Amino acid sequence: MTKFHKIPDVVIKRLPVYLRYLQQLVERDIETISSQQMGEDLNLNPAQIRKDLSIFGDFGVKGMGYRVIELSEKLTGILGLDKEIPIALVGMGNLGVALCQYNRYQSANTRIVALFDGHPSKIGEKFGSLEVKSMEELPAVVKEKKIKMGIITVPAQAAQNVADQLINSGIKVILNFAPALIQGPMDVKVQNSDVTTELQALAYYL
Amino acid sequence: MTKFHKIPDVVIKRLPVYLRYLQQLVERDIETISSQQMGEDLNLNPAQIRKDLSIFGDFGVKGMGYRVIELSEKLTGILGLDKEIPIALVGMGNLGVALCQYNRYQSANTRIVALFDGHPSKIGEKFGSLEVKSMEELPAVVKEKKIKMGIITVPAQAAQNVADQLINSGIKVILNFAPALIQGPMDVKVQNSDVTTELQALAYYL
DNA sequence: TAGATTGTTAATCGATTAACAATC
DNA sequence: TAGATTGTTAATCGATTAACAATC
């Protein structure tokens, strides 16, 4: 177990899918699950599922499959979701507000705990228990709340600048919704998630 | 040119990135661009860019690179973005509303033209010039407005059912924001884009 | 012509899948 | 024990990258 190959991003992206599936099984009081059945339900190859899981440990029982609760706990641990993950969100436009509201209900231990905006008119506005802060306050708040993850929902032109500020404040992981390519140092993980680009790619399939 | 290999999804996803980059060059009055320079700016391998583009035609000029305007027009055509693409959005919660507002400004020929919600309280509400319709009206509206693309922003439990209704109405491409795996027939393209899952995967990198 | 850069082939890299010995 | 299913190796598939002849 626990080889020291760098684990491919594509594997990491599947882990939350497995986790969500397992949590559904828990609710249905199902105690064990085979890679075969998982594969059918998730439209994945069973060998791939076994291989993914075996990177992190021998979680299965031969002849029986995986214990649902145990595996779901393992995955939670691997992803680091066993403790709350505080997030800073920058950009309180429509999308920012929506994500903020959404997160108050949904959230599975990833929690938006600070809101920022560059526009004076937005500062001081309240969403639930959170008040929108100015960008000047970013470094202090990030430090105080030990925030390591940031979400960017500002216009494209402002995105890189905001990213730089987040990175300078010590943020290590960024989820960027602005339609702009963001550059960062190698030790910072940037994930782009841009609706416009996605829609344009999908247009191809029509 | 135009081989009859099925073009990989991963190539299609890069096309809008190229397109956006080229549009920025147009604005800066740059007339030609080499794959070398593109690669540097987009953090991609130049050979990959050339290979991607050559699937669709010989767009470049040897010794000179690509004509920016010409290439951007070609890509627009390939993606089918030269005509407006009407979209139906189902689920007027926070996220649905945000996407709807966002699309009114941003949009690059992908345009939300119909809104739906399963909740009676939402029906009749207006967003810009669009009024939220009931799910019963979906088939008729999709047909009338020749809609082929749908966006799902309903809660997870409702997602598959909504997808089925979209597909039955003739929708061919679905962008799903609900944290649920959606199944559809082979001739329907489903793209999942789930913030919760993305955040959970990113948590791993902390 | 000389320099630059394409389009494409071949080499490499990495991810998926099949197959099966190990074992519960 | 017999049946089921894992973990893992080897085979396959597919995508990325290097290299270079063709040519503007």
Tab-separated table of C-alpha atoms (C1' of nucleotides) in Angstrom:
chain	number	residue	atom	x	y	z
A	1	MET	CA	0.000	0.000	0.000
A	2	THR	CA	0.780	3.736	-0.076
A	3	LYS	CA	3.215	3.674	-2.935
A	4	PHE	CA	5.194	6.770	-3.527
A	5	HIS	CA	4.048	7.341	-7.045
A	6	LYS	CA	2.433	10.720	-7.468
A	7	ILE	CA	-1.265	9.968	-7.514
A	8	PRO	CA	-2.909	11.099	-10.761
A	9	ASP	CA	-5.404	13.964	-10.580
A	10	VAL	CA	-7.878	11.818	-12.435
A	11	VAL	CA	-7.904	9.332	-9.562
A	12	ILE	CA	-8.362	12.060	-6.959
A	13	LYS	CA	-11.346	13.389	-8.895
A	14	ARG	CA	-13.042	10.003	-8.698
A	15	LEU	CA	-12.695	9.674	-4.928
A	16	PRO	CA	-15.519	12.110	-4.061
A	17	VAL	CA	-17.743	10.245	-6.512
A	18	TYR	CA	-17.022	6.987	-4.706
A	19	LEU	CA	-17.594	8.692	-1.379
A	20	ARG	CA	-20.963	10.112	-2.316
A	21	TYR	CA	-22.053	6.731	-3.643
A	22	LEU	CA	-20.965	4.987	-0.446
A	23	GLN	CA	-22.839	7.498	1.658
A	24	GLN	CA	-25.982	6.635	-0.271
A	25	LEU	CA	-25.366	2.957	0.466
A	26	VAL	CA	-24.965	3.740	4.156
A	27	GLU	CA	-28.367	5.412	4.157
A	28	ARG	CA	-29.842	2.322	2.540
A	29	ASP	CA	-28.228	0.154	5.252
A	30	ILE	CA	-26.105	-1.755	2.766
A	31	GLU	CA	-23.075	-3.151	4.551
A	32	THR	CA	-20.784	-4.401	1.823
A	33	ILE	CA	-20.280	-3.614	-1.838
A	34	SER	CA	-18.268	-5.254	-4.592
A	35	SER	CA	-16.262	-3.353	-7.184
A	36	GLN	CA	-18.459	-5.124	-9.727
A	37	GLN	CA	-21.650	-3.579	-8.382
A	38	MET	CA	-20.026	-0.184	-7.849
A	39	GLY	CA	-18.837	-0.234	-11.423
A	40	GLU	CA	-22.311	-0.931	-12.716
A	41	ASP	CA	-23.885	1.825	-10.651
A	42	LEU	CA	-21.215	4.418	-11.394
A	43	ASN	CA	-20.556	3.435	-14.996
A	44	LEU	CA	-16.943	2.637	-14.298
A	45	ASN	CA	-14.746	-0.374	-14.869
A	46	PRO	CA	-14.516	-2.492	-11.685
A	47	ALA	CA	-10.788	-2.999	-12.185
A	48	GLN	CA	-10.340	0.744	-12.233
A	49	ILE	CA	-12.183	1.135	-8.971
A	50	ARG	CA	-10.105	-1.576	-7.311
A	51	LYS	CA	-6.934	-0.053	-8.650
A	52	ASP	CA	-7.866	3.430	-7.468
A	53	LEU	CA	-8.648	2.200	-3.981
A	54	SER	CA	-5.606	-0.037	-3.705
A	55	ILE	CA	-3.356	3.006	-4.124
A	56	PHE	CA	-4.366	4.045	-0.627
A	57	GLY	CA	-4.587	0.722	1.106
A	58	ASP	CA	-6.033	-2.788	1.179
A	59	PHE	CA	-9.560	-1.769	1.996
A	60	GLY	CA	-11.353	-4.764	0.549
A	61	VAL	CA	-11.994	-8.286	1.755
A	62	LYS	CA	-11.384	-11.005	-0.800
A	63	GLY	CA	-14.503	-12.948	-1.674
A	64	MET	CA	-16.689	-10.321	-0.029
A	65	GLY	CA	-16.011	-6.829	-1.324
A	66	TYR	CA	-15.668	-3.604	0.631
A	67	ARG	CA	-17.294	-2.771	3.938
A	68	VAL	CA	-19.316	0.323	3.099
A	69	ILE	CA	-18.913	2.262	6.326
A	70	GLU	CA	-15.234	1.472	6.662
A	71	LEU	CA	-14.469	2.478	3.082
A	72	SER	CA	-16.453	5.676	3.340
A	73	GLU	CA	-14.512	6.610	6.447
A	74	LYS	CA	-11.214	5.816	4.778
A	75	LEU	CA	-12.057	7.975	1.774
A	76	THR	CA	-13.196	10.804	4.009
A	77	GLY	CA	-9.836	10.624	5.727
A	78	ILE	CA	-7.838	10.459	2.499
A	79	LEU	CA	-9.586	13.529	1.129
A	80	GLY	CA	-9.105	15.298	4.447
A	81	LEU	CA	-12.820	15.829	4.885
A	82	ASP	CA	-12.827	14.582	8.470
A	83	LYS	CA	-12.148	18.089	9.660
A	84	GLU	CA	-13.882	21.265	8.496
A	85	ILE	CA	-12.154	23.005	5.606
A	86	PRO	CA	-12.489	26.783	5.805
A	87	ILE	CA	-12.809	28.615	2.472
A	88	ALA	CA	-12.510	32.234	1.397
A	89	LEU	CA	-14.760	33.404	-1.422
A	90	VAL	CA	-13.830	36.466	-3.467
A	91	GLY	CA	-16.379	38.198	-5.660
A	92	MET	CA	-19.940	38.697	-4.453
A	93	GLY	CA	-21.651	38.926	-7.821
A	94	ASN	CA	-24.537	36.627	-8.709
A	95	LEU	CA	-22.406	33.545	-8.808
A	96	GLY	CA	-20.556	34.347	-5.582
A	97	VAL	CA	-23.787	34.949	-3.736
A	98	ALA	CA	-25.283	31.725	-5.093
A	99	LEU	CA	-22.275	29.648	-4.029
A	100	CYS	CA	-22.338	31.261	-0.620
A	101	GLN	CA	-26.015	30.482	-0.060
A	102	TYR	CA	-25.657	27.007	-1.528
A	103	ASN	CA	-22.757	26.228	0.762
A	104	ARG	CA	-24.751	27.132	3.876
A	105	TYR	CA	-27.038	24.163	3.270
A	106	GLN	CA	-25.221	21.591	1.159
A	107	SER	CA	-21.662	21.738	2.388
A	108	ALA	CA	-19.969	18.557	3.435
A	109	ASN	CA	-17.244	19.933	5.636
A	110	THR	CA	-16.068	22.382	3.015
A	111	ARG	CA	-17.296	25.655	4.451
A	112	ILE	CA	-17.138	29.215	3.189
A	113	VAL	CA	-16.095	31.242	6.217
A	114	ALA	CA	-15.087	34.583	4.686
A	115	LEU	CA	-16.398	36.777	1.878
A	116	PHE	CA	-14.495	39.457	-0.012
A	117	ASP	CA	-15.153	41.913	-2.785
A	118	GLY	CA	-13.133	44.659	-4.419
A	119	HIS	CA	-16.137	46.917	-4.852
A	120	PRO	CA	-16.786	49.387	-1.979
A	121	SER	CA	-20.547	49.138	-2.487
A	122	LYS	CA	-20.496	45.438	-1.610
A	123	ILE	CA	-18.432	45.736	1.535
A	124	GLY	CA	-20.358	45.380	4.765
A	125	GLU	CA	-23.230	43.508	3.125
A	126	LYS	CA	-24.293	40.462	5.104
A	127	PHE	CA	-25.019	36.923	3.947
A	128	GLY	CA	-26.165	34.738	6.773
A	129	SER	CA	-23.659	35.301	9.508
A	130	LEU	CA	-20.935	36.487	7.135
A	131	GLU	CA	-20.109	40.051	6.253
A	132	VAL	CA	-18.383	41.014	3.024
A	133	LYS	CA	-14.877	42.314	3.710
A	134	SER	CA	-12.543	44.472	1.638
A	135	MET	CA	-9.550	42.974	-0.132
A	136	GLU	CA	-7.252	44.823	2.267
A	137	GLU	CA	-8.485	42.588	5.049
A	138	LEU	CA	-7.808	39.388	3.108
A	139	PRO	CA	-4.328	38.531	4.456
A	140	ALA	CA	-5.329	39.050	8.082
A	141	VAL	CA	-8.557	37.063	7.821
A	142	VAL	CA	-6.904	34.208	5.905
A	143	LYS	CA	-4.246	34.003	8.567
A	144	GLU	CA	-6.605	34.263	11.501
A	145	LYS	CA	-9.059	31.665	10.202
A	146	LYS	CA	-6.284	29.407	8.879
A	147	ILE	CA	-7.848	29.431	5.428
A	148	LYS	CA	-6.034	27.379	2.793
A	149	MET	CA	-8.666	27.238	0.059
A	150	GLY	CA	-10.120	30.042	-2.029
A	151	ILE	CA	-12.935	30.437	-4.536
A	152	ILE	CA	-12.749	33.132	-7.218
A	153	THR	CA	-15.986	34.514	-8.648
A	154	VAL	CA	-14.817	37.890	-9.938
A	155	PRO	CA	-14.865	39.093	-13.570
A	156	ALA	CA	-12.184	37.663	-15.855
A	157	GLN	CA	-10.010	40.797	-15.903
A	158	ALA	CA	-9.695	40.789	-12.123
A	159	ALA	CA	-9.139	37.056	-11.704
A	160	GLN	CA	-5.338	36.854	-11.916
A	161	ASN	CA	-4.904	39.789	-9.572
A	162	VAL	CA	-7.255	38.249	-7.027
A	163	ALA	CA	-5.464	34.924	-7.381
A	164	ASP	CA	-2.131	36.611	-6.683
A	165	GLN	CA	-3.525	38.186	-3.545
A	166	LEU	CA	-4.931	34.875	-2.370
A	167	ILE	CA	-1.625	33.137	-3.015
A	168	ASN	CA	0.336	35.872	-1.258
A	169	SER	CA	-1.924	35.440	1.745
A	170	GLY	CA	-0.985	31.767	1.919
A	171	ILE	CA	-3.858	30.103	0.056
A	172	LYS	CA	-2.763	26.758	-1.432
A	173	VAL	CA	-5.775	25.660	-3.447
A	174	ILE	CA	-7.958	27.801	-5.713
A	175	LEU	CA	-11.222	27.039	-7.439
A	176	ASN	CA	-11.592	29.611	-10.192
A	177	PHE	CA	-14.958	30.315	-11.800
A	178	ALA	CA	-13.782	33.310	-13.813
A	179	PRO	CA	-13.372	32.673	-17.536
A	180	ALA	CA	-9.642	33.312	-17.389
A	181	LEU	CA	-6.535	31.151	-17.193
A	182	ILE	CA	-4.888	31.633	-13.841
A	183	GLN	CA	-1.185	31.091	-13.327
A	184	GLY	CA	0.306	30.255	-9.976
A	185	PRO	CA	3.457	28.740	-8.476
A	186	MET	CA	3.859	24.982	-8.568
A	187	ASP	CA	2.918	24.443	-4.949
A	188	VAL	CA	-0.497	26.041	-5.511
A	189	LYS	CA	-3.263	23.940	-7.035
A	190	VAL	CA	-5.539	25.867	-9.372
A	191	GLN	CA	-8.715	24.300	-10.683
A	192	ASN	CA	-10.641	26.128	-13.368
A	193	SER	CA	-14.380	25.682	-13.607
A	194	ASP	CA	-15.791	28.005	-16.180
A	195	VAL	CA	-19.398	27.733	-17.286
A	196	THR	CA	-18.884	29.745	-20.462
A	197	THR	CA	-16.087	27.486	-21.646
A	198	GLU	CA	-18.064	24.390	-20.731
A	199	LEU	CA	-21.102	25.533	-22.665
A	200	GLN	CA	-18.957	26.322	-25.677
A	201	ALA	CA	-17.364	22.885	-25.618
A	202	LEU	CA	-20.792	21.270	-25.298
A	203	ALA	CA	-22.018	23.245	-28.294
A	204	TYR	CA	-19.736	21.075	-30.388
A	205	TYR	CA	-21.857	17.998	-29.709
A	206	LEU	CA	-24.991	19.500	-31.222
B	1	MET	CA	-7.932	16.931	-43.023
B	2	THR	CA	-11.183	15.920	-41.315
B	3	LYS	CA	-10.218	12.376	-40.516
B	4	PHE	CA	-12.952	10.094	-39.411
B	5	HIS	CA	-11.488	9.247	-36.073
B	6	LYS	CA	-13.824	10.139	-33.268
B	7	ILE	CA	-12.389	13.341	-31.872
B	8	PRO	CA	-11.425	12.987	-28.203
B	9	ASP	CA	-13.435	14.978	-25.651
B	10	VAL	CA	-10.213	16.312	-24.258
B	11	VAL	CA	-9.473	18.025	-27.579
B	12	ILE	CA	-12.959	19.522	-27.784
B	13	LYS	CA	-12.540	20.956	-24.299
B	14	ARG	CA	-9.406	22.793	-25.376
B	15	LEU	CA	-11.017	24.464	-28.380
B	16	PRO	CA	-12.936	27.107	-26.383
B	17	VAL	CA	-9.711	27.896	-24.534
B	18	TYR	CA	-7.961	28.494	-27.852
B	19	LEU	CA	-10.886	30.544	-29.052
B	20	ARG	CA	-10.952	32.827	-26.037
B	21	TYR	CA	-7.207	33.340	-26.321
B	22	LEU	CA	-7.484	34.209	-30.021
B	23	GLN	CA	-10.254	36.694	-29.309
B	24	GLN	CA	-7.960	38.438	-26.875
B	25	LEU	CA	-5.303	38.611	-29.593
B	26	VAL	CA	-7.826	40.113	-32.006
B	27	GLU	CA	-8.548	42.857	-29.497
B	28	ARG	CA	-4.829	43.561	-29.253
B	29	ASP	CA	-4.614	43.760	-33.057
B	30	ILE	CA	-2.234	40.839	-33.312
B	31	GLU	CA	-2.539	39.304	-36.749
B	32	THR	CA	-0.628	36.042	-36.566
B	33	ILE	CA	0.364	33.655	-33.797
B	34	SER	CA	2.687	30.658	-33.668
B	35	SER	CA	1.889	27.464	-31.807
B	36	GLN	CA	5.076	28.162	-29.862
B	37	GLN	CA	3.759	31.463	-28.494
B	38	MET	CA	0.277	30.052	-27.884
B	39	GLY	CA	1.800	27.205	-25.955
B	40	GLU	CA	3.737	29.567	-23.736
B	41	ASP	CA	0.706	31.728	-23.018
B	42	LEU	CA	-1.687	28.839	-22.423
B	43	ASN	CA	0.750	26.506	-20.681
B	44	LEU	CA	0.365	23.866	-23.330
B	45	ASN	CA	2.748	21.956	-25.544
B	46	PRO	CA	2.972	23.587	-29.009
B	47	ALA	CA	2.875	20.189	-30.702
B	48	GLN	CA	-0.374	19.453	-28.946
B	49	ILE	CA	-1.909	22.689	-30.174
B	50	ARG	CA	-0.824	21.988	-33.758
B	51	LYS	CA	-2.129	18.446	-33.536
B	52	ASP	CA	-5.470	19.560	-32.125
B	53	LEU	CA	-5.941	22.137	-34.856
B	54	SER	CA	-4.799	19.865	-37.665
B	55	ILE	CA	-7.647	17.470	-36.885
B	56	PHE	CA	-10.014	20.045	-38.323
B	57	GLY	CA	-7.976	21.404	-41.177
B	58	ASP	CA	-4.745	22.974	-42.347
B	59	PHE	CA	-5.269	26.328	-40.705
B	60	GLY	CA	-1.645	27.354	-40.377
B	61	VAL	CA	0.893	28.827	-42.745
B	62	LYS	CA	4.323	27.246	-42.636
B	63	GLY	CA	7.032	29.634	-41.542
B	64	MET	CA	4.448	32.113	-40.288
B	65	GLY	CA	1.972	30.557	-37.891
B	66	TYR	CA	-1.790	30.994	-37.760
B	67	ARG	CA	-3.772	34.013	-38.898
B	68	VAL	CA	-5.567	35.045	-35.725
B	69	ILE	CA	-8.846	36.193	-37.216
B	70	GLU	CA	-9.096	33.287	-39.617
B	71	LEU	CA	-8.394	30.709	-36.934
B	72	SER	CA	-10.821	32.260	-34.489
B	73	GLU	CA	-13.525	32.126	-37.168
B	74	LYS	CA	-12.719	28.514	-37.965
B	75	LEU	CA	-12.925	27.502	-34.314
B	76	THR	CA	-16.184	29.383	-33.888
B	77	GLY	CA	-17.543	27.417	-36.807
B	78	ILE	CA	-16.259	24.071	-35.570
B	79	LEU	CA	-17.862	24.595	-32.176
B	80	GLY	CA	-21.067	25.735	-33.839
B	81	LEU	CA	-20.955	29.094	-32.111
B	82	ASP	CA	-21.602	31.048	-35.290
B	83	LYS	CA	-25.314	30.789	-34.644
B	84	GLU	CA	-27.103	31.411	-31.360
B	85	ILE	CA	-27.560	28.295	-29.237
B	86	PRO	CA	-30.817	28.359	-27.270
B	87	ILE	CA	-30.701	26.768	-23.823
B	88	ALA	CA	-33.341	25.654	-21.327
B	89	LEU	CA	-32.512	26.021	-17.650
B	90	VAL	CA	-34.332	23.909	-15.075
B	91	GLY	CA	-34.235	24.802	-11.391
B	92	MET	CA	-34.506	28.411	-10.283
B	93	GLY	CA	-32.735	28.122	-6.955
B	94	ASN	CA	-29.763	30.317	-6.124
B	95	LEU	CA	-27.513	28.709	-8.668
B	96	GLY	CA	-30.108	28.727	-11.435
B	97	VAL	CA	-30.858	32.388	-10.878
B	98	ALA	CA	-27.160	33.227	-10.862
B	99	LEU	CA	-26.506	31.397	-14.123
B	100	CYS	CA	-29.504	33.053	-15.694
B	101	GLN	CA	-28.355	36.559	-14.711
B	102	TYR	CA	-24.765	35.793	-15.634
B	103	ASN	CA	-25.795	34.560	-19.057
B	104	ARG	CA	-27.654	37.786	-19.827
B	105	TYR	CA	-24.346	39.672	-19.813
B	106	GLN	CA	-21.517	37.243	-20.518
B	107	SER	CA	-22.964	34.837	-23.038
B	108	ALA	CA	-21.115	34.226	-26.258
B	109	ASN	CA	-23.899	32.899	-28.417
B	110	THR	CA	-24.976	30.349	-25.854
B	111	ARG	CA	-28.200	31.862	-24.590
B	112	ILE	CA	-30.666	30.774	-21.943
B	113	VAL	CA	-34.070	31.267	-23.548
B	114	ALA	CA	-36.384	29.344	-21.231
B	115	LEU	CA	-36.639	28.824	-17.461
B	116	PHE	CA	-38.396	26.001	-15.658
B	117	ASP	CA	-39.035	24.930	-12.106
B	118	GLY	CA	-41.010	22.136	-10.508
B	119	HIS	CA	-42.091	24.276	-7.592
B	120	PRO	CA	-45.445	26.093	-8.053
B	121	SER	CA	-44.211	29.057	-6.011
B	122	LYS	CA	-41.487	29.787	-8.555
B	123	ILE	CA	-43.685	29.623	-11.637
B	124	GLY	CA	-44.536	32.953	-13.191
B	125	GLU	CA	-41.567	34.705	-11.612
B	126	LYS	CA	-39.700	36.896	-14.079
B	127	PHE	CA	-35.987	37.212	-14.727
B	128	GLY	CA	-35.244	39.854	-17.307
B	129	SER	CA	-37.552	39.069	-20.175
B	130	LEU	CA	-37.984	35.423	-19.177
B	131	GLU	CA	-40.772	33.959	-17.111
B	132	VAL	CA	-40.388	30.744	-15.159
B	133	LYS	CA	-42.570	28.009	-16.648
B	134	SER	CA	-43.871	24.762	-15.169
B	135	MET	CA	-42.360	21.414	-16.134
B	136	GLU	CA	-45.557	20.542	-17.995
B	137	GLU	CA	-44.736	23.209	-20.519
B	138	LEU	CA	-41.212	21.909	-21.119
B	139	PRO	CA	-41.850	19.712	-24.186
B	140	ALA	CA	-43.821	22.389	-26.012
B	141	VAL	CA	-41.330	25.174	-25.301
B	142	VAL	CA	-38.323	23.023	-26.201
B	143	LYS	CA	-39.965	22.144	-29.472
B	144	GLU	CA	-41.108	25.654	-30.278
B	145	LYS	CA	-37.769	27.295	-29.510
B	146	LYS	CA	-35.785	24.436	-31.069
B	147	ILE	CA	-33.827	23.976	-27.858
B	148	LYS	CA	-31.175	21.257	-27.935
B	149	MET	CA	-29.209	22.101	-24.800
B	150	GLY	CA	-30.303	22.033	-21.164
B	151	ILE	CA	-28.848	23.108	-17.840
B	152	ILE	CA	-29.908	21.344	-14.638
B	153	THR	CA	-29.728	23.244	-11.351
B	154	VAL	CA	-32.221	21.298	-9.267
B	155	PRO	CA	-31.510	19.359	-6.046
B	156	ALA	CA	-29.733	16.014	-6.439
B	157	GLN	CA	-32.832	13.863	-5.841
B	158	ALA	CA	-34.701	15.554	-8.678
B	159	ALA	CA	-31.827	15.597	-11.173
B	160	GLN	CA	-32.349	12.267	-12.951
B	161	ASN	CA	-36.061	12.864	-13.316
B	162	VAL	CA	-35.490	16.304	-14.784
B	163	ALA	CA	-32.845	14.879	-17.101
B	164	ASP	CA	-35.304	12.255	-18.326
B	165	GLN	CA	-37.875	14.931	-19.076
B	166	LEU	CA	-35.314	17.018	-20.938
B	167	ILE	CA	-34.204	14.012	-22.963
B	168	ASN	CA	-37.785	13.019	-23.744
B	169	SER	CA	-38.394	16.511	-25.005
B	170	GLY	CA	-35.543	16.135	-27.468
B	171	ILE	CA	-32.635	17.751	-25.635
B	172	LYS	CA	-29.302	16.336	-26.833
B	173	VAL	CA	-26.774	17.966	-24.512
B	174	ILE	CA	-27.065	18.478	-20.761
B	175	LEU	CA	-24.913	20.445	-18.360
B	176	ASN	CA	-25.719	19.108	-14.904
B	177	PHE	CA	-24.848	21.095	-11.779
B	178	ALA	CA	-26.667	18.802	-9.364
B	179	PRO	CA	-24.423	16.571	-7.250
B	180	ALA	CA	-25.802	13.419	-8.832
B	181	LEU	CA	-24.707	11.067	-11.572
B	182	ILE	CA	-27.061	11.339	-14.487
B	183	GLN	CA	-27.599	8.497	-16.912
B	184	GLY	CA	-28.807	9.020	-20.431
B	185	PRO	CA	-28.871	7.248	-23.778
B	186	MET	CA	-25.720	7.164	-25.853
B	187	ASP	CA	-26.790	9.878	-28.241
B	188	VAL	CA	-27.190	12.360	-25.383
B	189	LYS	CA	-24.098	14.116	-24.051
B	190	VAL	CA	-24.156	14.702	-20.308
B	191	GLN	CA	-21.531	16.864	-18.663
B	192	ASN	CA	-21.418	16.963	-14.892
B	193	SER	CA	-20.147	20.061	-13.157
B	194	ASP	CA	-20.598	19.740	-9.458
B	195	VAL	CA	-19.099	22.269	-7.076
B	196	THR	CA	-19.383	20.033	-4.032
B	197	THR	CA	-17.471	17.228	-5.699
B	198	GLU	CA	-14.866	19.636	-7.001
B	199	LEU	CA	-14.285	21.139	-3.579
B	200	GLN	CA	-13.947	17.684	-2.061
B	201	ALA	CA	-11.374	16.652	-4.645
B	202	LEU	CA	-9.447	19.868	-4.053
B	203	ALA	CA	-9.434	19.199	-0.324
B	204	TYR	CA	-7.051	16.347	-1.053
B	205	TYR	CA	-4.322	18.770	-2.094
B	206	LEU	CA	-4.244	20.528	1.267
C	1	DT	C1'	17.713	32.172	-50.354
C	2	DA	C1'	17.711	31.593	-45.100
C	3	DG	C1'	14.789	31.375	-41.193
C	4	DA	C1'	10.660	30.116	-39.199
C	5	DT	C1'	7.012	27.244	-38.374
C	6	DT	C1'	3.709	24.083	-39.882
C	7	DG	C1'	1.566	19.234	-40.275
C	8	DT	C1'	2.588	14.632	-39.297
C	9	DT	C1'	5.080	10.474	-38.053
C	10	DA	C1'	7.248	7.950	-34.571
C	11	DA	C1'	8.467	7.582	-29.695
C	12	DT	C1'	7.033	8.135	-25.176
C	13	DC	C1'	4.276	8.389	-21.494
C	14	DG	C1'	0.342	7.388	-18.712
C	15	DA	C1'	-4.171	5.602	-17.870
C	16	DT	C1'	-7.564	1.907	-18.520
C	17	DT	C1'	-8.781	-2.771	-18.775
C	18	DA	C1'	-8.254	-7.865	-18.777
C	19	DA	C1'	-6.751	-11.679	-16.528
C	20	DC	C1'	-5.640	-14.387	-12.698
C	21	DA	C1'	-3.273	-16.092	-8.464
C	22	DA	C1'	-4.264	-15.300	-3.735
C	23	DT	C1'	-7.500	-15.784	-0.229
C	24	DC	C1'	-11.645	-14.744	2.514
D	1	DT	C1'	-14.515	-26.905	0.594
D	2	DA	C1'	-16.600	-24.073	-3.398
D	3	DG	C1'	-17.732	-19.533	-4.801
D	4	DA	C1'	-16.768	-14.857	-4.823
D	5	DT	C1'	-13.996	-11.099	-5.134
D	6	DT	C1'	-9.884	-8.784	-4.078
D	7	DG	C1'	-5.131	-6.742	-5.280
D	8	DT	C1'	-1.881	-6.704	-8.823
D	9	DT	C1'	0.575	-7.822	-13.038
D	10	DA	C1'	0.621	-7.638	-17.843
D	11	DA	C1'	-1.656	-6.129	-22.088
D	12	DT	C1'	-4.001	-2.618	-24.317
D	13	DC	C1'	-5.414	1.600	-25.461
D	14	DG	C1'	-5.093	6.457	-26.053
D	15	DA	C1'	-3.046	10.900	-25.397
D	16	DT	C1'	1.123	13.775	-25.232
D	17	DT	C1'	5.480	15.070	-26.881
D	18	DA	C1'	9.703	15.046	-29.766
D	19	DA	C1'	11.546	15.275	-34.054
D	20	DC	C1'	11.777	16.519	-38.721
D	21	DA	C1'	10.679	16.824	-43.706
D	22	DA	C1'	7.934	20.023	-46.207
D	23	DT	C1'	7.325	24.620	-47.389
D	24	DC	C1'	5.964	29.503	-46.791
